[in-house]
Tab-separated table of C-alpha atoms in Angstrom:
chain	number	residue	atom	x	y	z
S	180	MET	CA	21.780	-21.379	7.824
S	181	GLY	CA	23.362	-20.496	4.419
S	182	PHE	CA	20.459	-19.264	2.347
S	183	THR	CA	20.564	-15.594	1.501
S	184	PHE	CA	17.799	-13.339	-0.622
S	185	SER	CA	18.884	-11.043	-2.840
S	186	SER	CA	16.171	-10.824	-5.343
S	187	ILE	CA	13.222	-13.333	-6.719
S	188	ARG	CA	14.891	-13.583	-10.157
S	189	GLN	CA	18.628	-14.871	-8.087
S	190	TYR	CA	16.515	-17.097	-6.262
S	191	HIS	CA	14.499	-18.821	-8.811
S	192	THR	CA	17.906	-19.740	-10.284
S	193	ASP	CA	19.603	-20.816	-6.908
S	194	LEU	CA	16.346	-22.952	-6.861
S	195	GLN	CA	17.027	-24.908	-10.195
S	196	ALA	CA	20.771	-25.160	-9.950
S	197	GLY	CA	20.185	-26.667	-6.265
S	198	ALA	CA	21.536	-24.306	-4.486
S	199	CYS	CA	18.622	-23.779	-1.917
S	200	THR	CA	14.825	-25.349	-1.899
S	201	SER	CA	11.841	-23.637	-1.135
S	202	THR	CA	12.226	-25.037	2.389
S	203	ASP	CA	15.484	-23.407	3.197
S	204	ALA	CA	13.503	-20.229	2.385
S	205	VAL	CA	10.963	-20.598	4.792
S	206	LEU	CA	12.550	-21.942	7.381
S	207	PHE	CA	15.112	-19.058	7.245
S	208	TYR	CA	12.051	-16.800	7.195
S	209	LEU	CA	10.458	-18.345	10.279
S	210	GLU	CA	13.423	-17.717	12.373
S	211	LYS	CA	13.892	-13.884	11.316
S	212	ILE	CA	10.113	-13.760	12.439
S	213	ARG	CA	10.953	-15.152	15.873
S	214	GLN	CA	13.728	-12.990	15.928
S	215	SER	CA	12.118	-9.519	15.086
S	216	ALA	CA	8.470	-10.383	17.154
S	217	HIS	CA	9.307	-6.985	19.136
S	218	LEU	CA	8.376	-5.179	16.195
S	219	ASN	CA	5.375	-6.300	16.053
S	220	ALA	CA	4.985	-7.001	12.436
S	221	MET	CA	3.045	-9.847	12.253
S	222	VAL	CA	-0.362	-10.926	13.283
S	223	MET	CA	-0.327	-14.507	12.449
S	224	VAL	CA	2.682	-16.941	11.158
S	225	PHE	CA	1.411	-19.845	9.288
S	226	GLU	CA	4.374	-21.840	10.027
S	227	GLU	CA	2.874	-25.453	9.320
S	228	GLU	CA	1.385	-24.729	6.360
S	229	ALA	CA	4.381	-23.259	5.059
S	230	ILE	CA	6.490	-25.804	5.524
S	231	ALA	CA	4.231	-28.428	4.050
S	232	ARG	CA	3.950	-25.925	0.778
S	233	ALA	CA	7.622	-25.277	0.697
S	234	ALA	CA	7.991	-29.265	0.721
S	235	ALA	CA	5.333	-29.986	-1.816
S	236	LEU	CA	6.609	-27.076	-4.354
S	237	ASP	CA	10.226	-28.779	-3.672
S	238	ALA	CA	9.414	-32.783	-4.194
S	239	ALA	CA	7.408	-31.017	-7.552
S	240	LEU	CA	10.955	-29.484	-8.996
S	241	GLN	CA	12.552	-32.082	-8.186
S	242	ALA	CA	10.353	-34.607	-10.114
S	243	GLY	CA	11.149	-32.768	-13.226
S	244	GLN	CA	8.251	-30.015	-13.209
S	245	PRO	CA	8.337	-26.772	-14.483
S	246	LEU	CA	9.393	-23.766	-11.906
S	247	LEU	CA	6.201	-21.506	-11.681
S	248	PRO	CA	6.276	-17.988	-12.046
S	249	LEU	CA	6.476	-17.203	-8.108
S	250	HIS	CA	7.717	-20.526	-6.750
S	251	GLY	CA	8.211	-20.726	-3.310
S	252	VAL	CA	8.380	-16.824	-2.998
S	253	VAL	CA	7.768	-15.907	0.624
S	254	ILE	CA	5.118	-13.717	0.949
S	255	THR	CA	3.253	-11.672	3.760
S	256	ILE	CA	-0.194	-10.406	3.687
S	257	LYS	CA	-2.172	-7.625	5.358
S	258	ASP	CA	-4.664	-8.556	7.729
S	259	VAL	CA	-7.421	-7.121	5.439
S	260	LEU	CA	-6.990	-9.498	2.663
S	261	CYS	CA	-8.956	-12.580	3.149
S	262	TYR	CA	-7.159	-16.066	2.648
S	263	LYS	CA	-10.044	-18.641	3.093
S	264	GLY	CA	-9.828	-20.943	6.438
S	265	HIS	CA	-7.475	-18.501	7.975
S	266	PRO	CA	-8.382	-15.420	10.522
S	267	VAL	CA	-8.644	-11.793	8.959
S	268	THR	CA	-9.643	-9.034	11.534
S	269	ALA	CA	-8.461	-5.726	9.725
S	270	SER	CA	-6.519	-5.789	12.609
S	271	SER	CA	-9.621	-4.550	14.976
S	272	LYS	CA	-11.518	-5.825	17.888
S	273	ILE	CA	-14.803	-6.493	16.104
S	274	LEU	CA	-13.558	-9.010	14.075
S	275	SER	CA	-12.089	-10.902	16.753
S	276	GLY	CA	-11.979	-14.769	15.841
S	277	PHE	CA	-12.935	-14.340	12.315
S	278	SER	CA	-11.817	-16.853	9.849
S	279	ALA	CA	-12.481	-15.335	6.059
S	280	LEU	CA	-14.380	-18.415	4.135
S	281	TYR	CA	-12.751	-17.509	0.632
S	282	SER	CA	-9.885	-16.557	-0.482
S	283	ALA	CA	-9.101	-13.016	-2.320
S	284	THR	CA	-8.807	-12.899	-5.832
S	285	ALA	CA	-5.277	-11.691	-5.622
S	286	VAL	CA	-4.325	-14.113	-2.885
S	287	GLN	CA	-5.415	-17.139	-4.814
S	288	ARG	CA	-3.550	-15.769	-8.286
S	289	LEU	CA	-0.261	-15.659	-5.699
S	290	MET	CA	-0.886	-19.176	-4.877
S	291	ASP	CA	-1.443	-20.654	-8.515
S	292	ALA	CA	1.725	-18.822	-9.122
S	293	GLY	CA	3.602	-20.610	-6.148
S	294	ALA	CA	3.985	-18.435	-3.952
S	295	ILE	CA	4.135	-19.204	-0.349
S	296	ILE	CA	1.715	-17.229	2.220
S	297	ILE	CA	3.988	-16.989	5.131
S	298	GLY	CA	1.659	-15.098	7.496
S	299	THR	CA	-0.544	-11.803	7.877
S	300	THR	CA	1.096	-8.234	9.001
S	301	ASN	CA	0.054	-5.725	11.921
S	302	CYS	CA	-2.291	-2.660	9.742
S	303	ASP	CA	-3.955	0.354	11.184
S	304	GLU	CA	-7.371	-0.789	11.860
S	305	PHE	CA	-9.465	-1.079	8.739
S	306	ALA	CA	-6.774	0.574	7.098
S	307	MET	CA	-7.696	3.744	8.440
S	308	GLY	CA	-4.508	5.200	9.958
S	309	SER	CA	-0.505	6.696	9.072
S	310	THR	CA	1.101	5.417	11.316
S	311	ASN	CA	-0.020	1.690	12.369
S	312	GLU	CA	-0.977	2.927	16.149
S	313	ASN	CA	-4.383	2.211	15.395
S	314	SER	CA	-4.099	-1.482	15.704
S	315	ALA	CA	-6.175	-3.563	18.202
S	316	TYR	CA	-2.883	-5.563	17.925
S	317	GLY	CA	-0.650	-2.410	19.551
S	318	PRO	CA	1.887	-0.231	17.082
S	319	VAL	CA	4.690	-1.841	14.729
S	320	LEU	CA	8.311	-0.378	15.541
S	321	ASN	CA	10.310	0.563	12.292
S	322	ALA	CA	13.415	-1.636	11.979
S	323	ALA	CA	15.545	0.977	11.628
S	324	ASP	CA	14.937	2.987	14.608
S	325	ASN	CA	12.488	1.215	16.646
S	326	THR	CA	11.356	4.661	18.641
S	327	ARG	CA	9.960	5.718	15.402
S	328	VAL	CA	6.819	4.314	13.414
S	329	PRO	CA	6.393	2.400	10.134
S	330	GLY	CA	4.017	4.572	8.431
S	331	GLY	CA	0.663	2.814	7.850
S	332	SER	CA	-1.846	1.816	7.503
S	333	SER	CA	0.748	-1.271	6.213
S	334	GLY	CA	3.092	-0.667	8.682
S	335	GLY	CA	3.365	-4.378	9.081
S	336	ALA	CA	3.651	-5.331	5.801
S	337	ALA	CA	6.511	-2.421	4.952
S	338	VAL	CA	8.295	-3.647	8.228
S	339	SER	CA	8.327	-7.780	7.102
S	340	VAL	CA	9.797	-6.087	4.238
S	341	GLN	CA	12.528	-4.067	5.733
S	342	ALA	CA	13.585	-6.407	8.460
S	343	GLY	CA	13.698	-9.561	5.491
S	344	LEU	CA	10.772	-11.495	7.023
S	345	CYS	CA	9.552	-12.336	3.270
S	346	MET	CA	10.497	-11.647	0.307
S	347	ALA	CA	7.503	-9.274	-0.915
S	348	ALA	CA	4.727	-8.488	1.028
S	349	LEU	CA	0.410	-7.515	-0.309
S	350	GLY	CA	-0.696	-4.489	1.121
S	351	SER	CA	-3.500	-2.160	0.531
S	352	ASP	CA	-3.519	1.304	-0.603
S	353	THR	CA	-6.156	3.780	-0.259
S	354	GLY	CA	-4.624	6.804	0.284
S	355	GLY	CA	-1.110	6.445	0.246
S	356	SER	CA	-1.196	3.008	2.883
S	357	VAL	CA	1.897	1.405	0.631
S	358	ARG	CA	3.701	4.004	-0.155
S	359	GLN	CA	3.458	6.443	2.255
S	360	PRO	CA	4.968	2.873	4.488
S	361	ALA	CA	7.378	2.031	2.059
S	362	ASP	CA	9.167	5.434	1.864
S	363	PHE	CA	9.184	5.147	5.772
S	364	CYS	CA	10.887	1.447	5.421
S	365	GLY	CA	13.012	1.558	2.391
S	366	ALA	CA	10.880	-0.413	0.505
S	367	VAL	CA	9.920	-0.379	-2.815
S	368	GLY	CA	6.075	0.014	-2.990
S	369	LEU	CA	3.276	0.137	-5.767
S	370	LYS	CA	0.044	1.344	-5.744
S	371	PRO	CA	-1.726	0.322	-9.150
S	372	THR	CA	-4.643	1.838	-11.358
S	373	TYR	CA	-7.633	1.583	-9.800
S	374	GLY	CA	-9.412	-1.497	-10.941
S	375	ARG	CA	-6.031	-3.102	-11.828
S	376	ILE	CA	-5.904	-5.865	-8.946
S	377	SER	CA	-9.513	-6.916	-8.104
S	378	ARG	CA	-10.568	-6.028	-4.932
S	379	TYR	CA	-12.300	-8.988	-4.227
S	380	GLY	CA	-11.540	-10.053	-0.750
S	381	LEU	CA	-10.179	-7.134	0.413
S	382	ILE	CA	-12.422	-5.535	3.276
S	383	ALA	CA	-13.096	-2.892	2.201
S	384	TYR	CA	-12.330	0.966	3.950
S	385	ALA	CA	-13.444	3.331	1.139
S	386	SER	CA	-14.638	1.429	-2.274
S	387	SER	CA	-14.395	3.809	-4.669
S	388	PHE	CA	-10.360	4.257	-3.772
S	389	ASP	CA	-9.531	0.870	-2.279
S	390	CYS	CA	-6.075	-0.747	-4.067
S	391	VAL	CA	-4.199	-3.970	-3.727
S	392	GLY	CA	-1.053	-2.994	-3.484
S	393	ILE	CA	2.659	-4.459	-3.399
S	394	LEU	CA	5.332	-3.897	-1.425
S	395	GLY	CA	9.381	-5.139	-2.193
S	396	ASN	CA	12.934	-4.865	-2.143
S	397	SER	CA	13.089	-3.542	-5.963
S	398	VAL	CA	11.344	-2.316	-8.417
S	399	ALA	CA	12.174	-5.842	-10.403
S	400	ASP	CA	10.760	-7.806	-7.314
S	401	VAL	CA	7.120	-5.872	-6.902
S	402	ALA	CA	6.772	-6.364	-10.992
S	403	SER	CA	7.373	-10.175	-10.604
S	404	ILE	CA	4.315	-10.203	-8.186
S	405	TYR	CA	2.046	-7.646	-10.158
S	406	ASN	CA	2.546	-9.717	-13.035
S	407	MET	CA	0.618	-12.587	-11.553
S	408	VAL	CA	-2.099	-10.839	-9.574
S	409	ALA	CA	-2.876	-7.947	-12.165
S	410	GLY	CA	-5.974	-8.089	-14.641
S	411	PRO	CA	-10.004	-8.929	-15.133
S	412	ASP	CA	-11.916	-10.579	-12.460
S	413	GLY	CA	-15.644	-11.148	-12.926
S	414	LEU	CA	-15.577	-11.399	-8.983
S	415	ASP	CA	-15.123	-7.385	-9.278
S	416	SER	CA	-17.736	-5.152	-10.426
S	417	THR	CA	-14.976	-2.725	-10.697
S	418	ALA	CA	-11.985	-4.456	-11.998
S	419	LEU	CA	-10.696	-3.155	-15.014
S	420	ALA	CA	-11.371	-5.276	-18.218
S	421	GLY	CA	-9.085	-6.082	-20.695
S	422	ASN	CA	-5.876	-8.399	-20.077
S	423	ALA	CA	-3.225	-5.879	-17.959
S	424	PRO	CA	0.019	-5.777	-20.245
S	425	LYS	CA	2.740	-7.555	-18.600
S	426	VAL	CA	5.975	-5.871	-17.432
S	427	PRO	CA	8.735	-7.318	-19.843
S	428	GLU	CA	11.822	-8.449	-18.040
S	429	TYR	CA	14.296	-5.834	-17.829
S	430	GLU	CA	17.991	-4.861	-16.754
S	431	THR	CA	17.340	-0.983	-16.671
S	432	ASN	CA	15.821	0.746	-19.354
S	433	GLU	CA	17.641	-0.559	-22.250
S	434	SER	CA	15.823	1.771	-25.129
S	435	ARG	CA	17.298	4.295	-23.163
S	436	ALA	CA	14.338	6.306	-23.400
S	437	THR	CA	13.837	10.342	-22.674
S	438	TYR	CA	10.982	10.977	-20.292
S	439	ARG	CA	9.227	14.279	-19.768
S	440	PHE	CA	8.781	14.748	-16.480
S	441	ALA	CA	6.130	16.978	-14.369
S	442	CYS	CA	6.324	18.333	-10.971
S	443	LEU	CA	3.153	19.808	-9.304
S	444	ALA	CA	4.567	23.485	-8.490
S	445	PRO	CA	2.688	23.472	-4.947
S	446	THR	CA	4.887	20.594	-4.085
S	447	LEU	CA	7.969	22.471	-3.117
S	448	GLU	CA	6.252	25.304	-1.878
S	449	GLY	CA	5.458	25.979	1.636
S	450	SER	CA	6.852	24.860	4.787
S	451	ILE	CA	5.294	21.441	5.087
S	452	LEU	CA	8.225	19.814	3.260
S	453	ASP	CA	11.194	18.827	5.336
S	454	PRO	CA	14.584	20.580	4.137
S	455	GLU	CA	16.241	17.784	3.419
S	456	ILE	CA	13.667	15.961	1.541
S	457	LYS	CA	13.030	19.247	-0.657
S	458	ALA	CA	17.030	19.214	-1.255
S	459	ALA	CA	17.180	15.735	-2.346
S	460	PHE	CA	14.280	16.177	-4.700
S	461	GLU	CA	15.811	19.105	-6.381
S	462	ALA	CA	19.085	16.856	-6.988
S	463	THR	CA	17.016	14.519	-8.456
S	464	ILE	CA	15.166	16.896	-10.946
S	465	GLY	CA	18.918	17.899	-11.546
S	466	LYS	CA	20.711	14.430	-12.489
S	467	LEU	CA	17.324	13.951	-14.698
S	468	LYS	CA	18.266	16.639	-16.770
S	469	ALA	CA	21.546	16.139	-16.593
S	470	GLU	CA	20.847	12.837	-18.404
S	471	GLY	CA	18.613	14.977	-21.305
S	472	HIS	CA	15.368	14.075	-19.283
S	473	GLN	CA	12.949	16.799	-19.743
S	474	VAL	CA	11.754	17.924	-15.937
S	475	GLU	CA	9.218	20.865	-16.150
S	476	PHE	CA	7.379	22.408	-13.113
S	477	VAL	CA	3.715	22.868	-13.931
S	478	PRO	CA	1.132	24.863	-12.053
S	479	PHE	CA	-1.725	22.891	-9.943
S	480	ASP	CA	-4.493	25.215	-8.287
S	481	LEU	CA	-6.161	22.394	-6.576
S	482	MET	CA	-3.696	20.934	-4.634
S	483	ASP	CA	-4.885	22.889	-1.287
S	484	TYR	CA	-7.977	20.960	-2.020
S	485	ILE	CA	-6.476	17.331	-2.459
S	486	VAL	CA	-6.694	16.523	1.524
S	487	PRO	CA	-9.872	18.088	2.220
S	488	ALA	CA	-11.685	16.463	-0.700
S	489	TYR	CA	-9.961	12.779	0.166
S	490	TYR	CA	-10.988	12.832	3.766
S	491	VAL	CA	-14.815	13.701	2.895
S	492	LEU	CA	-15.216	11.209	0.242
S	493	THR	CA	-13.445	8.575	2.199
S	494	THR	CA	-14.950	8.595	5.706
S	495	ALA	CA	-18.640	9.165	3.718
S	496	GLU	CA	-17.391	5.533	1.843
S	497	ALA	CA	-16.213	4.134	5.568
S	498	SER	CA	-19.367	4.788	7.189
S	499	SER	CA	-21.618	3.100	4.630
S	500	ASN	CA	-19.107	-0.060	4.566
S	501	LEU	CA	-18.694	-0.447	8.087
S	502	GLY	CA	-22.331	-0.515	8.864
S	503	ARG	CA	-22.139	-4.477	8.885
S	504	PHE	CA	-20.047	-4.761	11.705
S	505	ASP	CA	-22.723	-4.907	14.379
S	506	GLY	CA	-21.708	-7.620	16.607
S	507	VAL	CA	-24.366	-9.350	15.002
S	508	ARG	CA	-23.082	-10.445	11.445
S	509	TYR	CA	-19.170	-10.739	12.397
S	510	GLY	CA	-17.402	-10.875	15.627
S	511	PRO	CA	-17.766	-11.122	19.349
S	512	VAL	CA	-20.797	-9.915	20.582
S	513	ALA	CA	-20.095	-7.445	23.518
S	514	THR	CA	-23.296	-7.581	25.128
S	515	THR	CA	-26.699	-9.390	25.284
S	516	GLU	CA	-28.186	-6.835	27.785
S	517	ALA	CA	-29.262	-3.767	25.843
S	518	ASP	CA	-33.082	-2.140	26.122
S	519	ASP	CA	-33.531	-1.507	22.341
S	520	LEU	CA	-31.823	-2.859	18.969
S	521	THR	CA	-29.587	0.666	18.638
S	522	ALA	CA	-28.801	0.344	22.035
S	523	PHE	CA	-26.827	-2.965	21.601
S	524	TYR	CA	-25.537	-1.504	18.140
S	525	LYS	CA	-24.216	0.693	19.849
S	526	ARG	CA	-22.859	-0.674	22.906
S	527	ASN	CA	-20.814	-3.885	20.140
S	528	ARG	CA	-19.655	-0.729	17.911
S	529	SER	CA	-18.357	1.087	21.020
S	530	ALA	CA	-16.275	-1.900	22.221
S	531	GLY	CA	-15.450	-3.207	18.961
S	532	PHE	CA	-13.888	-0.125	17.136
S	533	GLY	CA	-10.825	1.795	17.856
S	534	PRO	CA	-10.588	5.867	18.412
S	535	GLU	CA	-9.609	6.686	14.626
S	536	VAL	CA	-12.448	4.383	13.167
S	537	LYS	CA	-15.037	5.848	15.355
S	538	ARG	CA	-13.718	9.157	14.124
S	539	ARG	CA	-13.975	8.597	10.617
S	540	ILE	CA	-17.193	6.863	10.642
S	541	MET	CA	-18.872	9.742	12.680
S	542	LEU	CA	-17.133	12.306	10.318
S	543	GLY	CA	-18.089	10.489	7.222
S	544	THR	CA	-21.982	10.079	8.393
S	545	PHE	CA	-22.238	13.985	9.044
S	546	VAL	CA	-20.632	14.437	5.737
S	547	LEU	CA	-23.775	12.396	3.989
S	548	SER	CA	-26.491	13.832	6.622
S	549	ALA	CA	-29.107	15.859	4.808
S	550	GLY	CA	-28.071	19.563	5.541
S	551	TYR	CA	-24.405	18.742	4.516
S	552	TYR	CA	-24.541	15.828	1.947
S	553	ASP	CA	-24.323	19.202	-0.867
S	554	ALA	CA	-22.021	21.147	1.099
S	555	TYR	CA	-19.597	18.830	1.498
S	556	PHE	CA	-19.747	14.914	-0.243
S	557	THR	CA	-21.315	16.678	-3.573
S	558	LYS	CA	-18.525	19.125	-3.447
S	559	ALA	CA	-15.970	16.422	-3.093
S	560	GLN	CA	-17.169	14.482	-5.753
S	561	GLN	CA	-16.761	17.554	-8.312
S	562	VAL	CA	-13.241	18.536	-6.820
S	563	ARG	CA	-12.494	14.782	-7.535
S	564	ARG	CA	-13.442	15.232	-11.125
S	565	LEU	CA	-11.397	18.420	-11.761
S	566	ILE	CA	-8.659	16.823	-10.200
S	567	MET	CA	-9.060	13.594	-12.680
S	568	ASN	CA	-9.509	16.274	-15.893
S	569	GLU	CA	-6.265	18.195	-14.793
S	570	THR	CA	-4.430	15.214	-14.395
S	571	ALA	CA	-5.544	13.284	-17.709
S	572	SER	CA	-4.117	16.722	-19.325
S	573	ILE	CA	-0.732	17.252	-17.996
S	574	PHE	CA	-0.315	13.223	-19.074
S	575	SER	CA	-0.926	14.329	-22.565
S	576	ARG	CA	2.056	16.019	-22.278
S	577	PHE	CA	4.407	14.537	-19.900
S	578	ASP	CA	5.156	10.616	-19.331
S	579	ALA	CA	5.031	10.764	-15.849
S	580	ILE	CA	4.826	13.180	-12.360
S	581	LEU	CA	7.515	13.025	-9.985
S	582	MET	CA	6.722	14.060	-6.286
S	583	PRO	CA	7.766	13.609	-3.117
S	584	VAL	CA	6.287	10.890	-0.965
S	585	SER	CA	5.647	12.346	2.153
S	586	PRO	CA	6.853	15.871	3.811
S	587	THR	CA	8.674	13.781	6.594
S	588	THR	CA	10.744	10.812	7.050
S	589	ALA	CA	9.331	8.046	9.649
S	590	PHE	CA	8.907	10.632	13.152
S	591	LYS	CA	8.910	9.367	16.658
S	592	ILE	CA	6.049	7.117	18.154
S	593	GLY	CA	2.795	9.434	19.640
S	594	GLU	CA	4.271	12.489	17.974
S	595	LYS	CA	1.354	13.521	16.081
S	596	ASN	CA	-1.547	11.660	17.882
S	597	ALA	CA	-2.382	14.846	19.572
S	598	ASP	CA	-3.630	16.776	16.368
S	599	PRO	CA	-5.419	14.256	14.012
S	600	VAL	CA	-5.579	16.874	11.462
S	601	ALA	CA	-1.765	17.503	11.169
S	602	MET	CA	-1.638	13.849	10.618
S	603	TYR	CA	-4.230	13.979	8.082
S	604	MET	CA	-2.407	16.716	6.159
S	605	GLY	CA	0.973	14.202	6.055
S	606	ASP	CA	-1.119	12.540	3.444
S	607	ILE	CA	-1.020	15.430	1.099
S	608	TYR	CA	1.854	13.842	-1.602
S	609	THR	CA	0.068	10.369	-1.750
S	610	VAL	CA	-3.460	10.700	-1.650
S	611	PHE	CA	-3.735	12.872	-5.056
S	612	ALA	CA	-3.248	9.239	-6.813
S	613	ASN	CA	-5.737	7.549	-5.037
S	614	LEU	CA	-8.313	10.783	-5.857
S	615	ALA	CA	-7.125	10.457	-9.838
S	616	GLY	CA	-7.057	6.839	-9.821
S	617	ILE	CA	-3.910	6.821	-11.314
S	618	PRO	CA	-0.527	4.371	-10.715
S	619	GLY	CA	2.240	5.410	-8.276
S	620	MET	CA	5.113	3.752	-7.116
S	621	ALA	CA	7.603	5.112	-4.230
S	622	ILE	CA	11.408	4.002	-4.388
S	623	PRO	CA	13.658	4.540	-1.929
S	624	LEU	CA	16.679	6.404	-2.655
S	625	PHE	CA	18.032	8.611	0.335
S	626	ARG	CA	19.340	8.375	3.665
S	627	HIS	CA	18.107	11.810	6.070
S	628	SER	CA	20.658	13.243	8.428
S	629	ASN	CA	18.263	11.300	11.052
S	630	GLY	CA	19.420	8.224	9.619
S	631	MET	CA	15.671	7.067	8.124
S	632	PRO	CA	15.414	6.499	4.280
S	633	PHE	CA	13.527	8.633	2.148
S	634	GLY	CA	12.734	8.975	-1.323
S	635	LEU	CA	10.125	9.534	-4.371
S	636	GLN	CA	6.953	8.888	-5.537
S	637	VAL	CA	6.576	8.576	-9.747
S	638	LEU	CA	2.999	8.625	-11.035
S	639	SER	CA	2.183	7.456	-14.818
S	640	ASN	CA	-1.114	7.848	-16.907
S	641	HIS	CA	-4.108	5.840	-16.077
S	642	GLY	CA	-3.565	1.982	-16.629
S	643	GLU	CA	0.517	2.302	-17.237
S	644	GLU	CA	1.624	0.306	-15.195
S	645	VAL	CA	4.388	-0.963	-17.210
S	646	PRO	CA	5.506	2.918	-18.489
S	647	LEU	CA	5.681	3.197	-14.451
S	648	HIS	CA	8.225	-0.041	-13.875
S	649	LEU	CA	10.198	0.645	-16.681
S	650	ILE	CA	10.765	4.600	-15.936
S	651	SER	CA	10.727	3.232	-11.708
S	652	ALA	CA	13.591	0.996	-12.428
S	653	TYR	CA	15.457	3.539	-15.047
S	654	ILE	CA	15.484	6.266	-11.904
S	655	GLU	CA	16.555	3.203	-9.237
S	656	LYS	CA	19.522	2.319	-11.305
S	657	LEU	CA	20.375	5.539	-11.409
S	658	PHE	CA	21.015	6.130	-7.696
S	659	GLN	CA	22.501	3.100	-6.712
């Protein structure tokens, strides 16, 4: 088959020139999905539906109708986003057999823009995890090295981009769940400002942190998706009001602006950061300075509190959000033999939830309990406010913050399962953006001596996705 994909823009040029059709694209990706089944990235594949939609889009184009913004763009969606009439399980046994009754706003906007949803991707159960090993469907394998994790929780989405199973993917990012797997798999990953993309139809993990995110092969492709799904939504009370500014089409930073970059001093201190990642980050700083940009290390005394505050708050919200999954309203009933309602719930939830979800529910219930609420939850909220204030202060003086995405490259499957705290500490660079509610972009730039990809993270001020894309595109081009 002669179809090849390099970018959404080039794909649309080829469609208009008659060099390929949307049907060609769908058949190409269906074959790639079949060939890559061992990676376990896909949960469901909508083969017949995708072919039929592609044929309809091709017919519309041949009839002289205009090219839609995402005409024929083949996309996967994480198994936490509702797509009406299709299974959605959050990769959990407790939602086995459940089909969505409506479509998430982000998914509907993709469809309205002409996209083709080819299937749903595997993820950590209820988006809780950093490796995609916590799934009822089993672990996802990193396409670059099948013995390594792809990151999580959007590991299947990242691998679907990495292995060429789609053109772009929707994931969710509560504490790095788009950016970290993007880094592990060599993809671009966007976490928008909290509320910039509607959460309506996204199965909740921690409602004040959850963001719908985007993964793609380039900053420009991510921007194409972002422009279609971002914006206000009357169905989500937390969605930002006012139209989201569109990221303009660009080659690379035509204005050749001089940027002011901040680096948080603690991010390069201590032994947690891999030496090669540290060296590459320092080399990046040197290259940016040589290009005339200002790069300055700034103090950030709250660094040690970021991970504890994040896990106190997100587990508290998770324990509340997951209370609805009791085997009555959703999912299969594990048993009908119980002495009372409490025993009935316990048996259903014990059978339906995996170990990591149970751990987080119990931790969240503990920090919300009467004797510990003020000591943990209230204190964590205060830390979050301090982080937001300090972040705003930094952005009053700088255009963007640069930091690593992860302390390490993708590690071996099972390597960190015996130490949950060490696993949680690996999120130190990504949870910052979720606590502060700001947008961030992971950009793949480098290759480690172990053969695995990694890059850096660009963070911008609240609501400033357009500058974030332009700066990220500039850095992406600088290292090509």
